[in-house]
PDB file of N, CA and C in Angstrom:
ATOM      1  N   UNK A   1      87.176   6.749  21.585  1.00 61.00           N
ATOM      2  CA  UNK A   1      88.091   7.751  22.070  1.00 61.00           C
ATOM      3  C   UNK A   1      89.055   7.089  23.044  1.00 61.00           C
ATOM      4  N   UNK A   2      90.346   7.390  22.859  1.00 61.00           N
ATOM      5  CA  UNK A   2      91.355   6.825  23.747  1.00 61.00           C
ATOM      6  C   UNK A   2      91.350   7.564  25.072  1.00 61.00           C
ATOM      7  N   UNK A   3      91.532   6.809  26.137  1.00 64.00           N
ATOM      8  CA  UNK A   3      91.606   7.411  27.466  1.00 64.00           C
ATOM      9  C   UNK A   3      93.045   7.797  27.756  1.00 64.00           C
ATOM     10  N   UNK A   4      93.217   8.905  28.469  1.00 66.00           N
ATOM     11  CA  UNK A   4      94.543   9.339  28.887  1.00 66.00           C
ATOM     12  C   UNK A   4      94.639   9.237  30.396  1.00 66.00           C
ATOM     13  N   UNK A   5      95.798   8.830  30.859  1.00 65.00           N
ATOM     14  CA  UNK A   5      96.037   8.756  32.290  1.00 65.00           C
ATOM     15  C   UNK A   5      96.153  10.163  32.846  1.00 65.00           C
ATOM     16  N   UNK A   6      95.689  10.323  34.062  1.00 71.00           N
ATOM     17  CA  UNK A   6      95.810  11.621  34.728  1.00 71.00           C
ATOM     18  C   UNK A   6      97.083  11.633  35.553  1.00 71.00           C
ATOM     19  N   UNK A   7      97.639  12.815  35.710  1.00 69.00           N
ATOM     20  CA  UNK A   7      98.850  12.948  36.505  1.00 69.00           C
ATOM     21  C   UNK A   7     100.090  12.713  35.679  1.00 69.00           C
ATOM     22  N   UNK A   8     101.219  12.803  36.344  1.00 73.00           N
ATOM     23  CA  UNK A   8     102.501  12.630  35.664  1.00 73.00           C
ATOM     24  C   UNK A   8     102.820  11.152  35.510  1.00 73.00           C
ATOM     25  N   UNK A   9     103.570  10.878  34.472  1.00 67.00           N
ATOM     26  CA  UNK A   9     104.027   9.511  34.211  1.00 67.00           C
ATOM     27  C   UNK A   9     105.030   9.116  35.299  1.00 67.00           C
ATOM     28  N   UNK A  10     104.886   7.935  35.894  1.00 69.00           N
ATOM     29  CA  UNK A  10     105.841   7.510  36.914  1.00 69.00           C
ATOM     30  C   UNK A  10     107.226   7.262  36.311  1.00 69.00           C
ATOM     31  N   UNK A  11     108.253   7.465  37.092  1.00 69.00           N
ATOM     32  CA  UNK A  11     109.632   7.222  36.658  1.00 69.00           C
ATOM     33  C   UNK A  11     110.113   5.954  37.351  1.00 69.00           C
ATOM     34  N   UNK A  12     110.485   4.956  36.544  1.00 70.00           N
ATOM     35  CA  UNK A  12     110.919   3.678  37.101  1.00 70.00           C
ATOM     36  C   UNK A  12     112.438   3.517  37.054  1.00 70.00           C
ATOM     37  N   UNK A  13     113.067   4.144  36.074  1.00 76.00           N
ATOM     38  CA  UNK A  13     114.509   4.014  35.931  1.00 76.00           C
ATOM     39  C   UNK A  13     115.187   5.242  36.521  1.00 76.00           C
ATOM     40  N   UNK A  14     116.454   5.460  36.176  1.00 81.00           N
ATOM     41  CA  UNK A  14     117.218   6.548  36.791  1.00 81.00           C
ATOM     42  C   UNK A  14     116.716   7.939  36.408  1.00 81.00           C
ATOM     43  N   UNK A  15     116.145   8.056  35.219  1.00 84.00           N
ATOM     44  CA  UNK A  15     115.645   9.369  34.815  1.00 84.00           C
ATOM     45  C   UNK A  15     114.496   9.212  33.813  1.00 84.00           C
ATOM     46  N   UNK A  16     113.731  10.265  33.587  1.00 83.00           N
ATOM     47  CA  UNK A  16     112.573  10.196  32.687  1.00 83.00           C
ATOM     48  C   UNK A  16     112.940   9.833  31.246  1.00 83.00           C
ATOM     49  N   UNK A  17     114.112  10.266  30.780  1.00 85.00           N
ATOM     50  CA  UNK A  17     114.512   9.950  29.414  1.00 85.00           C
ATOM     51  C   UNK A  17     114.704   8.445  29.229  1.00 85.00           C
ATOM     52  N   UNK A  18     115.266   7.782  30.217  1.00 88.00           N
ATOM     53  CA  UNK A  18     115.418   6.335  30.135  1.00 88.00           C
ATOM     54  C   UNK A  18     114.049   5.654  30.139  1.00 88.00           C
ATOM     55  N   UNK A  19     113.132   6.173  30.931  1.00 87.00           N
ATOM     56  CA  UNK A  19     111.772   5.631  30.933  1.00 87.00           C
ATOM     57  C   UNK A  19     111.108   5.822  29.572  1.00 87.00           C
ATOM     58  N   UNK A  20     111.352   6.954  28.929  1.00 86.00           N
ATOM     59  CA  UNK A  20     110.790   7.195  27.603  1.00 86.00           C
ATOM     60  C   UNK A  20     111.324   6.185  26.595  1.00 86.00           C
ATOM     61  N   UNK A  21     112.616   5.943  26.637  1.00 88.00           N
ATOM     62  CA  UNK A  21     113.209   4.957  25.729  1.00 88.00           C
ATOM     63  C   UNK A  21     112.649   3.562  25.986  1.00 88.00           C
ATOM     64  N   UNK A  22     112.471   3.221  27.247  1.00 89.00           N
ATOM     65  CA  UNK A  22     111.887   1.934  27.578  1.00 89.00           C
ATOM     66  C   UNK A  22     110.451   1.835  27.052  1.00 89.00           C
ATOM     67  N   UNK A  23     109.676   2.905  27.202  1.00 86.00           N
ATOM     68  CA  UNK A  23     108.298   2.906  26.713  1.00 86.00           C
ATOM     69  C   UNK A  23     108.262   2.749  25.195  1.00 86.00           C
ATOM     70  N   UNK A  24     109.178   3.398  24.499  1.00 85.00           N
ATOM     71  CA  UNK A  24     109.249   3.268  23.041  1.00 85.00           C
ATOM     72  C   UNK A  24     109.601   1.832  22.663  1.00 85.00           C
ATOM     73  N   UNK A  25     110.596   1.271  23.328  1.00 89.00           N
ATOM     74  CA  UNK A  25     111.009  -0.103  23.025  1.00 89.00           C
ATOM     75  C   UNK A  25     109.868  -1.084  23.276  1.00 89.00           C
ATOM     76  N   UNK A  26     109.123  -0.893  24.356  1.00 90.00           N
ATOM     77  CA  UNK A  26     108.004  -1.790  24.652  1.00 90.00           C
ATOM     78  C   UNK A  26     106.866  -1.613  23.648  1.00 90.00           C
ATOM     79  N   UNK A  27     106.627  -0.389  23.214  1.00 87.00           N
ATOM     80  CA  UNK A  27     105.601  -0.147  22.189  1.00 87.00           C
ATOM     81  C   UNK A  27     105.994  -0.847  20.889  1.00 87.00           C
ATOM     82  N   UNK A  28     107.248  -0.733  20.523  1.00 87.00           N
ATOM     83  CA  UNK A  28     107.734  -1.411  19.320  1.00 87.00           C
ATOM     84  C   UNK A  28     107.630  -2.927  19.450  1.00 87.00           C
ATOM     85  N   UNK A  29     108.013  -3.440  20.595  1.00 92.00           N
ATOM     86  CA  UNK A  29     107.932  -4.887  20.808  1.00 92.00           C
ATOM     87  C   UNK A  29     106.492  -5.379  20.681  1.00 92.00           C
ATOM     88  N   UNK A  30     105.555  -4.628  21.237  1.00 92.00           N
ATOM     89  CA  UNK A  30     104.147  -5.012  21.130  1.00 92.00           C
ATOM     90  C   UNK A  30     103.661  -4.984  19.697  1.00 92.00           C
ATOM     91  N   UNK A  31     104.019  -3.935  18.970  1.00 88.00           N
ATOM     92  CA  UNK A  31     103.623  -3.830  17.566  1.00 88.00           C
ATOM     93  C   UNK A  31     104.209  -4.974  16.746  1.00 88.00           C
ATOM     94  N   UNK A  32     105.487  -5.246  16.918  1.00 93.00           N
ATOM     95  CA  UNK A  32     106.148  -6.307  16.161  1.00 93.00           C
ATOM     96  C   UNK A  32     105.547  -7.673  16.491  1.00 93.00           C
ATOM     97  N   UNK A  33     105.251  -7.908  17.739  1.00 95.00           N
ATOM     98  CA  UNK A  33     104.677  -9.186  18.151  1.00 95.00           C
ATOM     99  C   UNK A  33     103.333  -9.437  17.473  1.00 95.00           C
ATOM    100  N   UNK A  34     102.463  -8.446  17.495  1.00 95.00           N
ATOM    101  CA  UNK A  34     101.152  -8.583  16.868  1.00 95.00           C
ATOM    102  C   UNK A  34     101.304  -8.750  15.363  1.00 95.00           C
ATOM    103  N   UNK A  35     102.153  -7.943  14.762  1.00 94.00           N
ATOM    104  CA  UNK A  35     102.382  -8.005  13.324  1.00 94.00           C
ATOM    105  C   UNK A  35     102.919  -9.367  12.910  1.00 94.00           C
ATOM    106  N   UNK A  36     103.892  -9.869  13.645  1.00 94.00           N
ATOM    107  CA  UNK A  36     104.502 -11.165  13.315  1.00 94.00           C
ATOM    108  C   UNK A  36     103.477 -12.295  13.390  1.00 94.00           C
ATOM    109  N   UNK A  37     102.634 -12.278  14.421  1.00 96.00           N
ATOM    110  CA  UNK A  37     101.628 -13.318  14.566  1.00 96.00           C
ATOM    111  C   UNK A  37     100.620 -13.280  13.421  1.00 96.00           C
ATOM    112  N   UNK A  38     100.178 -12.091  13.057  1.00 96.00           N
ATOM    113  CA  UNK A  38      99.220 -11.952  11.954  1.00 96.00           C
ATOM    114  C   UNK A  38      99.852 -12.373  10.629  1.00 96.00           C
ATOM    115  N   UNK A  39     101.085 -11.972  10.395  1.00 93.00           N
ATOM    116  CA  UNK A  39     101.774 -12.337   9.164  1.00 93.00           C
ATOM    117  C   UNK A  39     101.958 -13.846   9.072  1.00 93.00           C
ATOM    118  N   UNK A  40     102.333 -14.471  10.159  1.00 91.00           N
ATOM    119  CA  UNK A  40     102.492 -15.919  10.194  1.00 91.00           C
ATOM    120  C   UNK A  40     101.171 -16.611   9.849  1.00 91.00           C
ATOM    121  N   UNK A  41     100.078 -16.110  10.400  1.00 94.00           N
ATOM    122  CA  UNK A  41      98.760 -16.678  10.104  1.00 94.00           C
ATOM    123  C   UNK A  41      98.443 -16.582   8.620  1.00 94.00           C
ATOM    124  N   UNK A  42      98.659 -15.404   8.047  1.00 93.00           N
ATOM    125  CA  UNK A  42      98.371 -15.197   6.632  1.00 93.00           C
ATOM    126  C   UNK A  42      99.237 -16.103   5.761  1.00 93.00           C
ATOM    127  N   UNK A  43     100.520 -16.173   6.044  1.00 89.00           N
ATOM    128  CA  UNK A  43     101.409 -17.004   5.246  1.00 89.00           C
ATOM    129  C   UNK A  43     101.037 -18.482   5.333  1.00 89.00           C
ATOM    130  N   UNK A  44     100.652 -18.946   6.506  1.00 89.00           N
ATOM    131  CA  UNK A  44     100.262 -20.352   6.650  1.00 89.00           C
ATOM    132  C   UNK A  44      98.977 -20.664   5.893  1.00 89.00           C
ATOM    133  N   UNK A  45      98.000 -19.759   5.976  1.00 94.00           N
ATOM    134  CA  UNK A  45      96.745 -19.958   5.244  1.00 94.00           C
ATOM    135  C   UNK A  45      97.018 -19.936   3.742  1.00 94.00           C
ATOM    136  N   UNK A  46      97.807 -18.990   3.286  1.00 93.00           N
ATOM    137  CA  UNK A  46      98.119 -18.877   1.864  1.00 93.00           C
ATOM    138  C   UNK A  46      98.839 -20.122   1.350  1.00 93.00           C
ATOM    139  N   UNK A  47      99.793 -20.609   2.116  1.00 88.00           N
ATOM    140  CA  UNK A  47     100.522 -21.811   1.710  1.00 88.00           C
ATOM    141  C   UNK A  47      99.596 -23.012   1.642  1.00 88.00           C
ATOM    142  N   UNK A  48      98.741 -23.149   2.643  1.00 90.00           N
ATOM    143  CA  UNK A  48      97.797 -24.270   2.675  1.00 90.00           C
ATOM    144  C   UNK A  48      96.871 -24.247   1.466  1.00 90.00           C
ATOM    145  N   UNK A  49      96.437 -23.057   1.066  1.00 95.00           N
ATOM    146  CA  UNK A  49      95.504 -22.921  -0.054  1.00 95.00           C
ATOM    147  C   UNK A  49      96.203 -22.766  -1.398  1.00 95.00           C
ATOM    148  N   UNK A  50      97.521 -22.712  -1.398  1.00 93.00           N
ATOM    149  CA  UNK A  50      98.266 -22.557  -2.640  1.00 93.00           C
ATOM    150  C   UNK A  50      98.036 -21.210  -3.305  1.00 93.00           C
ATOM    151  N   UNK A  51      97.839 -20.154  -2.520  1.00 94.00           N
ATOM    152  CA  UNK A  51      97.523 -18.841  -3.068  1.00 94.00           C
ATOM    153  C   UNK A  51      98.740 -18.108  -3.625  1.00 94.00           C
ATOM    154  N   UNK A  52      99.856 -18.140  -2.918  1.00 90.00           N
ATOM    155  CA  UNK A  52     101.074 -17.496  -3.384  1.00 90.00           C
ATOM    156  C   UNK A  52     102.260 -18.080  -2.647  1.00 90.00           C
ATOM    157  N   UNK A  53     103.429 -17.790  -3.202  1.00 85.00           N
ATOM    158  CA  UNK A  53     104.660 -18.327  -2.626  1.00 85.00           C
ATOM    159  C   UNK A  53     105.438 -17.223  -1.912  1.00 85.00           C
ATOM    160  N   UNK A  54     106.428 -17.629  -1.150  1.00 81.00           N
ATOM    161  CA  UNK A  54     107.295 -16.662  -0.467  1.00 81.00           C
ATOM    162  C   UNK A  54     108.041 -15.799  -1.488  1.00 81.00           C
ATOM    163  N   UNK A  55     108.431 -16.375  -2.615  1.00 84.00           N
ATOM    164  CA  UNK A  55     109.128 -15.623  -3.657  1.00 84.00           C
ATOM    165  C   UNK A  55     108.234 -14.527  -4.226  1.00 84.00           C
ATOM    166  N   UNK A  56     106.954 -14.793  -4.374  1.00 89.00           N
ATOM    167  CA  UNK A  56     106.019 -13.782  -4.865  1.00 89.00           C
ATOM    168  C   UNK A  56     105.878 -12.630  -3.861  1.00 89.00           C
ATOM    169  N   UNK A  57     105.884 -12.962  -2.590  1.00 88.00           N
ATOM    170  CA  UNK A  57     105.820 -11.926  -1.553  1.00 88.00           C
ATOM    171  C   UNK A  57     107.054 -11.031  -1.653  1.00 88.00           C
ATOM    172  N   UNK A  58     108.227 -11.625  -1.780  1.00 87.00           N
ATOM    173  CA  UNK A  58     109.472 -10.861  -1.854  1.00 87.00           C
ATOM    174  C   UNK A  58     109.526  -9.979  -3.098  1.00 87.00           C
ATOM    175  N   UNK A  59     108.943 -10.420  -4.203  1.00 94.00           N
ATOM    176  CA  UNK A  59     109.018  -9.683  -5.472  1.00 94.00           C
ATOM    177  C   UNK A  59     107.920  -8.626  -5.624  1.00 94.00           C
ATOM    178  N   UNK A  60     106.944  -8.607  -4.741  1.00 94.00           N
ATOM    179  CA  UNK A  60     105.796  -7.707  -4.882  1.00 94.00           C
ATOM    180  C   UNK A  60     106.200  -6.239  -4.840  1.00 94.00           C
ATOM    181  N   UNK A  61     105.650  -5.443  -5.761  1.00 96.00           N
ATOM    182  CA  UNK A  61     105.832  -3.993  -5.787  1.00 96.00           C
ATOM    183  C   UNK A  61     104.446  -3.349  -5.782  1.00 96.00           C
ATOM    184  N   UNK A  62     104.104  -2.559  -4.770  1.00 96.00           N
ATOM    185  CA  UNK A  62     102.775  -1.953  -4.726  1.00 96.00           C
ATOM    186  C   UNK A  62     102.599  -0.890  -5.811  1.00 96.00           C
ATOM    187  N   UNK A  63     101.340  -0.675  -6.204  1.00 97.00           N
ATOM    188  CA  UNK A  63     101.028   0.400  -7.144  1.00 97.00           C
ATOM    189  C   UNK A  63     101.115   1.733  -6.390  1.00 97.00           C
ATOM    190  N   UNK A  64     101.022   2.871  -7.093  1.00 98.00           N
ATOM    191  CA  UNK A  64     101.157   4.172  -6.411  1.00 98.00           C
ATOM    192  C   UNK A  64     100.181   4.366  -5.249  1.00 98.00           C
ATOM    193  N   UNK A  65      98.935   3.945  -5.393  1.00 98.00           N
ATOM    194  CA  UNK A  65      97.976   4.085  -4.290  1.00 98.00           C
ATOM    195  C   UNK A  65      98.391   3.222  -3.102  1.00 98.00           C
ATOM    196  N   UNK A  66      98.818   2.002  -3.388  1.00 97.00           N
ATOM    197  CA  UNK A  66      99.279   1.123  -2.324  1.00 97.00           C
ATOM    198  C   UNK A  66     100.481   1.688  -1.598  1.00 97.00           C
ATOM    199  N   UNK A  67     101.397   2.289  -2.364  1.00 97.00           N
ATOM    200  CA  UNK A  67     102.576   2.899  -1.749  1.00 97.00           C
ATOM    201  C   UNK A  67     102.178   4.084  -0.882  1.00 97.00           C
ATOM    202  N   UNK A  68     101.222   4.883  -1.347  1.00 98.00           N
ATOM    203  CA  UNK A  68     100.742   6.029  -0.566  1.00 98.00           C
ATOM    204  C   UNK A  68     100.096   5.557   0.737  1.00 98.00           C
ATOM    205  N   UNK A  69      99.307   4.494   0.665  1.00 98.00           N
ATOM    206  CA  UNK A  69      98.673   3.953   1.875  1.00 98.00           C
ATOM    207  C   UNK A  69      99.719   3.426   2.843  1.00 98.00           C
ATOM    208  N   UNK A  70     100.756   2.800   2.325  1.00 97.00           N
ATOM    209  CA  UNK A  70     101.838   2.317   3.185  1.00 97.00           C
ATOM    210  C   UNK A  70     102.549   3.485   3.876  1.00 97.00           C
ATOM    211  N   UNK A  71     102.802   4.552   3.133  1.00 97.00           N
ATOM    212  CA  UNK A  71     103.461   5.716   3.710  1.00 97.00           C
ATOM    213  C   UNK A  71     102.615   6.337   4.820  1.00 97.00           C
ATOM    214  N   UNK A  72     101.299   6.394   4.608  1.00 98.00           N
ATOM    215  CA  UNK A  72     100.408   6.935   5.636  1.00 98.00           C
ATOM    216  C   UNK A  72     100.439   6.051   6.879  1.00 98.00           C
ATOM    217  N   UNK A  73     100.378   4.744   6.673  1.00 95.00           N
ATOM    218  CA  UNK A  73     100.426   3.819   7.807  1.00 95.00           C
ATOM    219  C   UNK A  73     101.743   3.983   8.559  1.00 95.00           C
ATOM    220  N   UNK A  74     102.844   4.111   7.820  1.00 94.00           N
ATOM    221  CA  UNK A  74     104.163   4.245   8.428  1.00 94.00           C
ATOM    222  C   UNK A  74     104.230   5.496   9.302  1.00 94.00           C
ATOM    223  N   UNK A  75     103.691   6.615   8.805  1.00 95.00           N
ATOM    224  CA  UNK A  75     103.691   7.858   9.583  1.00 95.00           C
ATOM    225  C   UNK A  75     102.871   7.701  10.858  1.00 95.00           C
ATOM    226  N   UNK A  76     101.705   7.055  10.768  1.00 93.00           N
ATOM    227  CA  UNK A  76     100.863   6.844  11.949  1.00 93.00           C
ATOM    228  C   UNK A  76     101.543   5.897  12.938  1.00 93.00           C
ATOM    229  N   UNK A  77     102.230   4.903  12.424  1.00 87.00           N
ATOM    230  CA  UNK A  77     102.949   3.945  13.263  1.00 87.00           C
ATOM    231  C   UNK A  77     104.056   4.650  14.048  1.00 87.00           C
ATOM    232  N   UNK A  78     104.840   5.458  13.351  1.00 88.00           N
ATOM    233  CA  UNK A  78     105.924   6.182  14.021  1.00 88.00           C
ATOM    234  C   UNK A  78     105.355   7.111  15.084  1.00 88.00           C
ATOM    235  N   UNK A  79     104.226   7.745  14.782  1.00 89.00           N
ATOM    236  CA  UNK A  79     103.586   8.623  15.776  1.00 89.00           C
ATOM    237  C   UNK A  79     103.174   7.835  17.011  1.00 89.00           C
ATOM    238  N   UNK A  80     102.649   6.614  16.818  1.00 85.00           N
ATOM    239  CA  UNK A  80     102.266   5.781  17.970  1.00 85.00           C
ATOM    240  C   UNK A  80     103.485   5.393  18.791  1.00 85.00           C
ATOM    241  N   UNK A  81     104.546   5.009  18.112  1.00 80.00           N
ATOM    242  CA  UNK A  81     105.756   4.577  18.810  1.00 80.00           C
ATOM    243  C   UNK A  81     106.381   5.725  19.592  1.00 80.00           C
ATOM    244  N   UNK A  82     106.370   6.906  19.010  1.00 83.00           N
ATOM    245  CA  UNK A  82     107.002   8.062  19.650  1.00 83.00           C
ATOM    246  C   UNK A  82     106.032   8.894  20.476  1.00 83.00           C
ATOM    247  N   UNK A  83     104.819   8.386  20.665  1.00 82.00           N
ATOM    248  CA  UNK A  83     103.784   9.103  21.418  1.00 82.00           C
ATOM    249  C   UNK A  83     104.272   9.563  22.785  1.00 82.00           C
ATOM    250  N   UNK A  84     105.025   8.750  23.464  1.00 75.00           N
ATOM    251  CA  UNK A  84     105.481   9.087  24.804  1.00 75.00           C
ATOM    252  C   UNK A  84     106.315  10.363  24.814  1.00 75.00           C
ATOM    253  N   UNK A  85     107.081  10.601  23.775  1.00 78.00           N
ATOM    254  CA  UNK A  85     107.879  11.822  23.697  1.00 78.00           C
ATOM    255  C   UNK A  85     106.993  13.043  23.475  1.00 78.00           C
ATOM    256  N   UNK A  86     105.995  12.893  22.628  1.00 77.00           N
ATOM    257  CA  UNK A  86     105.086  13.998  22.346  1.00 77.00           C
ATOM    258  C   UNK A  86     104.242  14.334  23.565  1.00 77.00           C
ATOM    259  N   UNK A  87     103.766  13.353  24.302  1.00 75.00           N
ATOM    260  CA  UNK A  87     102.932  13.594  25.479  1.00 75.00           C
ATOM    261  C   UNK A  87     103.702  14.335  26.556  1.00 75.00           C
ATOM    262  N   UNK A  88     104.960  13.972  26.751  1.00 68.00           N
ATOM    263  CA  UNK A  88     105.745  14.602  27.802  1.00 68.00           C
ATOM    264  C   UNK A  88     106.161  16.022  27.441  1.00 68.00           C
ATOM    265  N   UNK A  89     106.156  16.355  26.150  1.00 65.00           N
ATOM    266  CA  UNK A  89     106.492  17.719  25.729  1.00 65.00           C
ATOM    267  C   UNK A  89     105.326  18.668  25.952  1.00 65.00           C
ATOM    268  N   UNK A  90     104.076  18.137  25.806  1.00 59.00           N
ATOM    269  CA  UNK A  90     102.892  18.992  25.858  1.00 59.00           C
ATOM    270  C   UNK A  90     102.345  19.158  27.189  1.00 59.00           C
TER     271      UNK A  90
END
């Protein structure tokens, strides 16, 4: 279970909306950083083992189930990124 902070979110910039945008940008930066590192690891291992090429990655088309799973992940990702807006509304 995720823990929630008690009390109001502190305001560091000129107004709460700017703080929300900053929180979203930092959440995105964190997600991208982790994703990039993991992707780099996978690509290096695959290249070393001769599993697939960069061209194969670019040409890949997921099957319907794979596409559905990607869409679900995308929706959950957007919810995480925009969480700060939802928390401040409720």
